[in-house]
Coordinates of C-alpha atoms and ligand atoms in Angstrom, one line a residue:
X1 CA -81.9 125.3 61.6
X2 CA -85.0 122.5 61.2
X3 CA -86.0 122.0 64.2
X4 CA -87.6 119.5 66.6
X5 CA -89.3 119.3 69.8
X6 CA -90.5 116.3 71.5
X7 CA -93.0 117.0 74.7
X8 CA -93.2 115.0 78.0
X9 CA -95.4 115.5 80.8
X10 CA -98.7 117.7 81.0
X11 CA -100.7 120.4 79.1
X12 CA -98.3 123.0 80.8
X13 CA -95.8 121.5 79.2
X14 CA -97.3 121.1 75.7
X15 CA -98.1 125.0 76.0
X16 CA -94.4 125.7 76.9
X17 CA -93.2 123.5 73.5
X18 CA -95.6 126.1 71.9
X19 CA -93.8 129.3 73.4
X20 CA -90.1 127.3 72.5
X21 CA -91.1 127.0 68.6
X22 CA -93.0 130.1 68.0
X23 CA -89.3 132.0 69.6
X24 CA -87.7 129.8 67.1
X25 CA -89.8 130.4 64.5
X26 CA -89.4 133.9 64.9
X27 CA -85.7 134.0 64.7
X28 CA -86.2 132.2 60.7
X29 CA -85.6 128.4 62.2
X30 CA -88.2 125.7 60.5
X31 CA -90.1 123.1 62.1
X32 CA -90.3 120.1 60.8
X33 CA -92.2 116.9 62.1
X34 CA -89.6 113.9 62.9
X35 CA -85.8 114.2 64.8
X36 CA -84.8 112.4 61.4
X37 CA -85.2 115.5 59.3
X38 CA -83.7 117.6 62.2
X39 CA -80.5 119.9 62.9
X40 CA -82.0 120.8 66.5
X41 CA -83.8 118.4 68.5
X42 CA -85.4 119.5 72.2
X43 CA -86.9 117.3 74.4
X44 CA -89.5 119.4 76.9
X45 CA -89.2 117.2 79.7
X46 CA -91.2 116.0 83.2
X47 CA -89.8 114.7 86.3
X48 CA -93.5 114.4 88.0
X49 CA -92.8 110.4 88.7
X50 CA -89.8 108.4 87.8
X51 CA -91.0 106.3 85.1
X52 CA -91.5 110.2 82.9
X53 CA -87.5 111.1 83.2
X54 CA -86.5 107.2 82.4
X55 CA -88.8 107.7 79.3
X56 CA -86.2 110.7 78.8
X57 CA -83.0 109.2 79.2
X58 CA -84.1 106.3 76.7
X59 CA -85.2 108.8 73.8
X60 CA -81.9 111.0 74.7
X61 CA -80.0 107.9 74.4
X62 CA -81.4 107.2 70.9
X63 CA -79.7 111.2 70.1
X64 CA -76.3 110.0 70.3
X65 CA -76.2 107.4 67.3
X66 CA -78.1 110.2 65.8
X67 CA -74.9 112.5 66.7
X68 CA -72.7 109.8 65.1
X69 CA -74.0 110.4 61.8
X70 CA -74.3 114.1 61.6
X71 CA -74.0 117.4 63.2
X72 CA -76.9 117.7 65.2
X73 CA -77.6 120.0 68.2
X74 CA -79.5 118.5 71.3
X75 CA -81.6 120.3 73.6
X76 CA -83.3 119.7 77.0
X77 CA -86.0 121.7 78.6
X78 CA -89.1 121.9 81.2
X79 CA -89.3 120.3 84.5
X80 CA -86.3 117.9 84.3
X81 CA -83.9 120.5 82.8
X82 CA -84.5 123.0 85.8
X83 CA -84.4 120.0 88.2
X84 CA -81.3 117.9 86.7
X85 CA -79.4 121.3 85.4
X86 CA -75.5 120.1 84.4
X87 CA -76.3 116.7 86.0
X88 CA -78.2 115.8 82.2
X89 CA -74.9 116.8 80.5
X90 CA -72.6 114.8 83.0
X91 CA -75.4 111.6 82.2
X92 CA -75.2 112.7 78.6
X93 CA -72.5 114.1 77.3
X94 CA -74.2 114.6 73.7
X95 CA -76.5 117.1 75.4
X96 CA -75.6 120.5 73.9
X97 CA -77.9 123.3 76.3
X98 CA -80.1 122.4 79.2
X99 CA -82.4 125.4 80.1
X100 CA -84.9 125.7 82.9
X101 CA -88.4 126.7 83.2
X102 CA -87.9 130.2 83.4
X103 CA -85.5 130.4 80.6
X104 CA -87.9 129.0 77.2
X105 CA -87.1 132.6 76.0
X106 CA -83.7 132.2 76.0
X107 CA -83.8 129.8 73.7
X108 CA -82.8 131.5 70.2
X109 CA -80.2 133.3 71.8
X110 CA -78.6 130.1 73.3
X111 CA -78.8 128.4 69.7
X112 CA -77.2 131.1 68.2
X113 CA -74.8 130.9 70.6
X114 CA -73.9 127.4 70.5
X115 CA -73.8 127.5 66.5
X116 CA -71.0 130.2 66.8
X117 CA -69.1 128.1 69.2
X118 CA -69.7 124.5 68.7
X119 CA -68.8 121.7 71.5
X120 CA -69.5 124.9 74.2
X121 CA -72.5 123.3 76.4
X122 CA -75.0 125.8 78.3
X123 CA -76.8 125.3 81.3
X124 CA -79.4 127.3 82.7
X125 CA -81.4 127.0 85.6
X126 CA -81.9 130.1 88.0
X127 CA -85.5 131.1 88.8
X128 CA -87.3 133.9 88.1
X129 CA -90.1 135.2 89.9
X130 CA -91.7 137.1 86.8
X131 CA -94.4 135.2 84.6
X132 CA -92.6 134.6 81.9
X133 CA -93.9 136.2 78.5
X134 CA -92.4 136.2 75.4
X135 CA -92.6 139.6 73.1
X136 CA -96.1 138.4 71.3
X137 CA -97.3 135.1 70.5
X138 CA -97.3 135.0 66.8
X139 CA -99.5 131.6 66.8
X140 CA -98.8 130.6 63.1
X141 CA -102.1 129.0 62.8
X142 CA -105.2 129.0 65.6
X143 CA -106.1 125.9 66.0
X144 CA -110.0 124.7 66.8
X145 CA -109.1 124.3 70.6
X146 CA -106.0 125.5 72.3
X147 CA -104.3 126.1 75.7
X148 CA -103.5 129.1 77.1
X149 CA -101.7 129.8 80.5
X150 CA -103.0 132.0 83.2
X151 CA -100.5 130.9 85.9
X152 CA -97.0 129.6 86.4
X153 CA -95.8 127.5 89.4
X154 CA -97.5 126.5 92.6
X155 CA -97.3 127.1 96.2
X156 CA -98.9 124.4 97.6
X157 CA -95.7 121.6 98.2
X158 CA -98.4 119.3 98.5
X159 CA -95.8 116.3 100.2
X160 CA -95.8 114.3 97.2
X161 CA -95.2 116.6 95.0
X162 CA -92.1 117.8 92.9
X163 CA -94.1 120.8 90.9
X164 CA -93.5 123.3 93.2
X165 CA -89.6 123.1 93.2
X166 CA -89.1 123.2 89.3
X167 CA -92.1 125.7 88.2
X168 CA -91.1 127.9 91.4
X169 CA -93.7 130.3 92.8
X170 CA -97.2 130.5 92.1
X171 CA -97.4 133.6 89.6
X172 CA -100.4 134.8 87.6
X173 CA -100.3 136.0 84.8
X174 CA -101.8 139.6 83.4
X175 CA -105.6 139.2 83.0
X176 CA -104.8 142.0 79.5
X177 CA -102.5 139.6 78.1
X178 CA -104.5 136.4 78.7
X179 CA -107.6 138.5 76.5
X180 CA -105.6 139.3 73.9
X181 CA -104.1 136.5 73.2
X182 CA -107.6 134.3 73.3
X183 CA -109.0 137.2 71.2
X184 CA -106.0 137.0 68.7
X185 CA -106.8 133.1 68.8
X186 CA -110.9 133.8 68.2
X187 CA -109.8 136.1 65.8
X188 CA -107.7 133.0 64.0
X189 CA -110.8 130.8 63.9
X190 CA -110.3 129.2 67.7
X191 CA -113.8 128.1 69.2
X192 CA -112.5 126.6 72.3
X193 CA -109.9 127.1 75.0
X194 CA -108.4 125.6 78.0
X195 CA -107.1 127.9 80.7
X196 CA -104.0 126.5 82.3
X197 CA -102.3 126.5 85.9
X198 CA -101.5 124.2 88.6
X199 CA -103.9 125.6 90.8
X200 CA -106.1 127.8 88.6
X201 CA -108.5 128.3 91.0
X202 CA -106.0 130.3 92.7
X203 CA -105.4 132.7 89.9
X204 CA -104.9 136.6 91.5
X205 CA -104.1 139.4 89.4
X206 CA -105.3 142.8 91.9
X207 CA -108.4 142.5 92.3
X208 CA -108.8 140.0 89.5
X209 CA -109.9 136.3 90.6
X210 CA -110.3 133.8 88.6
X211 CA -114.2 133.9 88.7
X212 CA -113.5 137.9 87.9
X213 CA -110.9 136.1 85.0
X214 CA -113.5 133.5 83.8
X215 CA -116.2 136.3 83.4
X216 CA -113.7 138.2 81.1
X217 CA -113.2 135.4 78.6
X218 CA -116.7 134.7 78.8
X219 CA -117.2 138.1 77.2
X220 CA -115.2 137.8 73.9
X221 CA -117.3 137.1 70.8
X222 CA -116.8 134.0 69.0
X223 CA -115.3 132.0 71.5
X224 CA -117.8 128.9 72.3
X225 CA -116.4 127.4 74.9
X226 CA -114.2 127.4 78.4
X227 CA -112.5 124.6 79.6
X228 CA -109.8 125.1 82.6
X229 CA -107.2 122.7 84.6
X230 CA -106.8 122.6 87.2
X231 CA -108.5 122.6 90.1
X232 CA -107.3 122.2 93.6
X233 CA -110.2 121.0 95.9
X234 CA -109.3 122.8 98.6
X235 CA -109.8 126.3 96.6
X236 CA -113.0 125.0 94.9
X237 CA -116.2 125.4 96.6
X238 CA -119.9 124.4 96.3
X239 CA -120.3 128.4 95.3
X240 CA -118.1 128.4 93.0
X241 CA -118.8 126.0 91.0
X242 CA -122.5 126.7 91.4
X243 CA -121.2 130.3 89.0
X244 CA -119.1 128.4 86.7
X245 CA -122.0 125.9 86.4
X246 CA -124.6 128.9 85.4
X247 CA -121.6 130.5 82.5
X248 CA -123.2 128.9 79.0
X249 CA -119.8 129.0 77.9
X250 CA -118.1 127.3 81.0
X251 CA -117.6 123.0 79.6
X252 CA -119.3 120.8 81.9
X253 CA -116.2 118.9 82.7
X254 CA -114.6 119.5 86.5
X255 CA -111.0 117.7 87.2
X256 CA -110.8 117.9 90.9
X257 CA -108.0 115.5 91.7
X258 CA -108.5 113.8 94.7
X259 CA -105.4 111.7 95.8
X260 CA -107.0 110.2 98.8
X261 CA -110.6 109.4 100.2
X262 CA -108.7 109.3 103.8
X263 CA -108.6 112.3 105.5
X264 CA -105.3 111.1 107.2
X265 CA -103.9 110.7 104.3
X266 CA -105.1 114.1 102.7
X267 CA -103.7 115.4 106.0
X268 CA -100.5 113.9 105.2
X269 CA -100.2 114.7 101.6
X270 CA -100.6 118.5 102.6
X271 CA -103.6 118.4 100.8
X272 CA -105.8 121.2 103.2
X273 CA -109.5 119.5 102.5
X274 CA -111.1 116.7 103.8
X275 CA -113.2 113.9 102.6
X276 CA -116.4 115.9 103.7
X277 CA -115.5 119.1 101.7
X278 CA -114.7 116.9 98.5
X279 CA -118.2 115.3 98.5
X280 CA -119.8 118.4 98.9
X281 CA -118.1 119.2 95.8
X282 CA -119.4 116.2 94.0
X283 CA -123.0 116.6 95.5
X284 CA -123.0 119.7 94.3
X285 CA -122.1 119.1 90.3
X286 CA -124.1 115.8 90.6
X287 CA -127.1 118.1 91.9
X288 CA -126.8 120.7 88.9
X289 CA -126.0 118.8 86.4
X290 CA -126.4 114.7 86.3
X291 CA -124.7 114.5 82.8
X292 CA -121.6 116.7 83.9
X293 CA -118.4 114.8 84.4
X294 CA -116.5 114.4 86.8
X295 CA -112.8 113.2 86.6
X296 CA -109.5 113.0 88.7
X297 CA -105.8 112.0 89.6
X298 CA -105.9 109.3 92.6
X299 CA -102.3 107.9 94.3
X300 CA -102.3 104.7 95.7
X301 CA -100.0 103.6 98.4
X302 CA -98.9 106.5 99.8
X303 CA -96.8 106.6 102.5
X304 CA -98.7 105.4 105.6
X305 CA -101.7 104.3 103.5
X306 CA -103.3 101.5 105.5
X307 CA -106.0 98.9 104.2
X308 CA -108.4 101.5 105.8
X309 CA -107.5 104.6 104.3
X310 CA -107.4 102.8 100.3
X311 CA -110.8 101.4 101.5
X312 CA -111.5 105.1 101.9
X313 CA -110.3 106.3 98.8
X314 CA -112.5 103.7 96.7
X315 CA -115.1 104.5 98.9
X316 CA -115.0 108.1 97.4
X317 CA -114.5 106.5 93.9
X318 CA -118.1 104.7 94.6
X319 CA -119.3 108.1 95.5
X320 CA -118.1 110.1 93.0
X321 CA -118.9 107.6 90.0
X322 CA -116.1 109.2 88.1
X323 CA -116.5 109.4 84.6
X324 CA -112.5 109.0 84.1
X325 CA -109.6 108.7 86.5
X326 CA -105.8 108.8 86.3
X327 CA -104.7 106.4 89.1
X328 CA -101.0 106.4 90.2
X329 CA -98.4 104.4 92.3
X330 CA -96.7 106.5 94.5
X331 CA -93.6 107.0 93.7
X332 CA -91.1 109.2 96.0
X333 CA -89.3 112.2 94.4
X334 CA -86.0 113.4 95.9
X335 CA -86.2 116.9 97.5
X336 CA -89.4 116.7 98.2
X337 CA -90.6 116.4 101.9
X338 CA -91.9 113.0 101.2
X339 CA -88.8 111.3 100.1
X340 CA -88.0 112.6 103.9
X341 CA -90.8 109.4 105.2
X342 CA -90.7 105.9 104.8
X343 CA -91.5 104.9 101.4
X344 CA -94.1 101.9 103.4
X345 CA -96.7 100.0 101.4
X346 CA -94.8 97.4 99.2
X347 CA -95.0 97.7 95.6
X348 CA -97.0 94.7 94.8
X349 CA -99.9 96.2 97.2
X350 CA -99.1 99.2 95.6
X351 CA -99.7 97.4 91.7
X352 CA -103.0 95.9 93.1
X353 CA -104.4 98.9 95.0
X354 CA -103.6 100.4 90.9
X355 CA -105.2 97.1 89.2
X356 CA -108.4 97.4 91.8
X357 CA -108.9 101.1 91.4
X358 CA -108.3 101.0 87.6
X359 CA -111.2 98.4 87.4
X360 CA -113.5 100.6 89.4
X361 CA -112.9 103.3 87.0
X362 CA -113.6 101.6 84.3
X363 CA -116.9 100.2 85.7
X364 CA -118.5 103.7 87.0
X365 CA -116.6 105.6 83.6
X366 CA -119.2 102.7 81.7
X367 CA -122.2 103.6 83.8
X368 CA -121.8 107.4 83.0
X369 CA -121.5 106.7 79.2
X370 CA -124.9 104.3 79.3
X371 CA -126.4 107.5 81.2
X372 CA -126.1 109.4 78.1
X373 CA -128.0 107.0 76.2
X374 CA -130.8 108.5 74.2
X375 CA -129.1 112.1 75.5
X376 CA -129.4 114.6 73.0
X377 CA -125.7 116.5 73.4
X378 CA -123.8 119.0 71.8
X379 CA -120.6 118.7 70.4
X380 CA -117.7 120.8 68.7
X381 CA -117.0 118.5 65.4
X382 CA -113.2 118.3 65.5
X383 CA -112.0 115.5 63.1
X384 CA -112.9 112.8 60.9
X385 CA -113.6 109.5 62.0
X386 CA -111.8 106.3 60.9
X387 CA -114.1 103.6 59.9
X388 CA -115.8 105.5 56.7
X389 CA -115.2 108.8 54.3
X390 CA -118.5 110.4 56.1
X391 CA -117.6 109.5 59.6
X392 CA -116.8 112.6 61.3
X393 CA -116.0 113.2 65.4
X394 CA -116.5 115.7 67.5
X395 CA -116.5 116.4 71.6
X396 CA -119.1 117.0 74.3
X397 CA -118.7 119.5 76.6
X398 CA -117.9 116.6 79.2
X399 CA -115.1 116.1 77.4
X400 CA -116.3 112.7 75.8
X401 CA -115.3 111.7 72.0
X402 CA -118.7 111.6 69.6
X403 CA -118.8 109.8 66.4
X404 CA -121.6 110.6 63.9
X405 CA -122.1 110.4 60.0
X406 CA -122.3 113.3 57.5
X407 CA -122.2 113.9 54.3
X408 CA -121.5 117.8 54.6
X409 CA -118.0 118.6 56.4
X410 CA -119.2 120.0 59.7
X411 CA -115.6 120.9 61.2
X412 CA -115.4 123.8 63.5
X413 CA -119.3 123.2 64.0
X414 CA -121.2 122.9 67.2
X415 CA -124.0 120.4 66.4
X416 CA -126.4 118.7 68.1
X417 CA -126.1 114.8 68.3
X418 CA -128.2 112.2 69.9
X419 CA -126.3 109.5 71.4
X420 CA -127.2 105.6 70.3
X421 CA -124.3 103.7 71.8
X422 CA -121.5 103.8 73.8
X423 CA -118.1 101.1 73.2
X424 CA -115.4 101.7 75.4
X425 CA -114.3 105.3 75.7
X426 CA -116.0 106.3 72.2
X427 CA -119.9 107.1 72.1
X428 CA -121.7 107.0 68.5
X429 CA -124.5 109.6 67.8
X430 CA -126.9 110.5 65.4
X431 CA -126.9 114.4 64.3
X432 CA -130.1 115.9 65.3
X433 CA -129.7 119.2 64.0
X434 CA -127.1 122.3 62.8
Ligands
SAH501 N1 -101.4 120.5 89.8 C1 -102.1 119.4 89.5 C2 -101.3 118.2 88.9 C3 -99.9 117.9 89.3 S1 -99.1 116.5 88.7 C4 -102.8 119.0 90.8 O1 -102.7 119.5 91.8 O2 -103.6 118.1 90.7 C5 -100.3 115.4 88.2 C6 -100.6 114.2 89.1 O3 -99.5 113.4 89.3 C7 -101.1 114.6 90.5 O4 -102.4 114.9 90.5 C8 -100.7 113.4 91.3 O5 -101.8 112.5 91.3 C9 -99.6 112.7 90.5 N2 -98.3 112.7 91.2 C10 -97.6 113.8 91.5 N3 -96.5 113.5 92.2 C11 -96.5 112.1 92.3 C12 -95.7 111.2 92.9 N4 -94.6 111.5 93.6 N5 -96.0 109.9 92.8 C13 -97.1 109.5 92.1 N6 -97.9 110.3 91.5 C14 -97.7 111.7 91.6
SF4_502 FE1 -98.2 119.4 93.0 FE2 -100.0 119.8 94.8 FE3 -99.0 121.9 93.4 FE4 -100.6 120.1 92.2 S1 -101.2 121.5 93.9 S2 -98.7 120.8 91.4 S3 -100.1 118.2 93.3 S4 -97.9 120.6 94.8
F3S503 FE1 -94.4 117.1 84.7 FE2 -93.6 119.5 85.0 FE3 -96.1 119.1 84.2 S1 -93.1 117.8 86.3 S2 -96.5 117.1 85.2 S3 -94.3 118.6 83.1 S4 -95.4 120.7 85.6

């Protein structure tokens, strides 16, 4: 079958969509790059907030006048799928298979299944407490910068929080397999990678930690650089980060999502830090390294959140000078203990707690780009640019977007680039040398 696979949701997710095509690849289907062309179309799905499952149903709607005109098989899996389960084929009737988190492997043998008995529907949602693996990861091409999963789940139920029922248990994943497969990347032509979990701070394989972990991938020839997400304040410390901060390889980007500046409100949201512990966090990478950055995931309006506690939380944002921010409206999810408390602050304080904080972000994410003014900085050239046939782009290790001129294609190259302005989110640079 051609198939196609729309992802929702975050960098787990896109990871996951890899795993689904590379089984389905395997098993001689095609990929191909729009539902039009299609015969299989999945949809790898999010439930984190409301507004990511409506963006669901809308694009699952769109399936059925595809359904109309041919024979199509439809397909729903990640976070929604294992929270939803036979509720998405009651919604939807055109839905043909709705698998869970812990079931991505199953997914050639449920296509095959459902091509030898058309109109049968499958749905597949029991939890596992293995980390899932499929036989090899037969990447079909390494790209410059990929993702690669050292943990599944989490354990933290933070109150908010929907993760922890849909991904299940927090479960690491062998350190031998996570080598392997960023060697077999490396090998590929892969400079950079991104190690994934919810909380990969608390990665535990024996006596493996995730320092132990980072020190590993460190080691493999030919890999340039180490970028990981994410971490959970409360398992991050000032020493820590002091020993990822010393690692050459180790990106000087740290998302520490914050959610709150008020420690009543951490306290409530489960969080287990306080305001205190996070700024030592941020005095500690501001101390090390000025040009670092710094960015996180704020809620607003929170259940209980008073004037006081938001004045907290921009307080924080002040503080932390965050170089970029994801800023949310709270937004209770069913089965979770917060859907159990009064759902208080009323959404237009909620919109202009989200207008304010979005403004401050924007503001301190500025200042930290004018900082690098006149900064020489290196960057792993990734693209071309779009205003001329020599305009190429690359990233700094803070996770910003460079544009610079060449002549020569530098792709796949770390330069060195001094930076002469900054518009928006995009800096522009000079190359300083190769
Ligand atoms: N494991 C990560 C990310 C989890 S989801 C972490 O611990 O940070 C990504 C972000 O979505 C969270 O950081 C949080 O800011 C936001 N989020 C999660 N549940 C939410 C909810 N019910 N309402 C609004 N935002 C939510
Ligand atoms: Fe959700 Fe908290 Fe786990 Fe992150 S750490 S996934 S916010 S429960
Ligand atoms: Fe969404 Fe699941 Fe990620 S709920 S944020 S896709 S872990």
């Amino acid at each position: 079958m051609r198939f196609y696979i729309e992802t929702y949701g975050c960098q787990m997710n896109e990871y996951d969509s890899q795993l689904a095509e590379y089984e389905l690849l395997r098993s001689g289907h095609e990929k191909c790059i729009s539902p039009e062309e299609a015969d299989l179309v999945i949809f790898n799905t999010c439930t984190v907030r409301k507004s990511a499952e409506d963006r669901v149903y809308g694009q699952l709607g769109h399936m059925k006048r595809y359904k109309k005109k041919r024979t199509i098989m439809v397909g729903v899996i990640g976070c929604m799928a294992q929270k939803s389960g036979q509720k998405l084929i009651d919604d939807v009737p055109h839905v043909d298979f709705v698998l869970g988190t812990d079931h991505l492997n199953d997914i050639t043998r449920v296509v095959r299944f459902l091509q030898e008995h058309p109109g049968e529907k499958i749905v597949l949602t029991d939890q596992d407490d293995a980390f899932l693996e499929t036989e090899e990861l037969p990447r079909k091409e390494a790209g410059l910068s990929e993702f690669i999963s050292i943990m599944r789940g989490c354990n933290n139920f933070c109150t908010y929080c929907i993760v922890p029922y849909v991904r299940g248990r927090e479960r690491s994943r062998d350190p031998k397999r996570i080598i392997e497969e960023i060697m077999r990347l490396v090998a590929g032509g892969t400079r950079e990678i991104t190690l994934l979990g919810q909380n990969v701070n608390s990665y535990q394989w024996g006596k493996t930690d995730f320092l132990k972990l980072i020190r590993m991938v460190h080691d493999i020839k030919g890999l340039d650089r180490i970028r990981f997400t994410t971490s959970h304040p409360k398992d991050m410390s000032p020493e820590i980060l002091q020993t990822l901060m010393a690692m050459s390889k180790v990106c000087n980007h740290y998302h520490l999502p914050l959610q709150s500046g008020s420690d009543t409100i951490l306290k409530a949201m489960n969080r287990k830090y306080t305001e205190a512990h996070y700024r030592s966090l941020v005095e500690t990478i501001r101390q090390a390294d000025p040009l670092a950055s710094i960015t996180t995931d704020i809620i607003v309006g929170f259940s209980g959140e008073t004037d006081a506690d938001y004045k907290k939380t921009k307080e924080m944002m002040q503080f932390a000078q965050y170089d970029s921010a994801f800023i949310f409206k709270y937004n209770p999810r069913p089965g979770t203990r917060g859907w159990e408390i009064a759902d208080d602050v009323p959404v237009p304080k909620k919109q202009q707690r989200l207008e304010e904080l979005n403004a401050v972000v924007k503001e301190t994410s500025d200042k930290r780009n004018a900082l690098l003014l006149g900064e020489k900085v290196e960057i792993l050239v990734d693209g071309r640019g779009r205003s001329s046939d020599i305009q190429q782009k690359g990233r700094t290790g803070s996770n910003k977007v460079v544009v610079f001129d060449s002549e020569e294609d530098l792709y796949g190259r770390l330069i060195t680039v001094t930076i002469t302005d900054a518009v928006g989110w995009t800096l522009f640079g000079k190359m300083a040398s190769i």
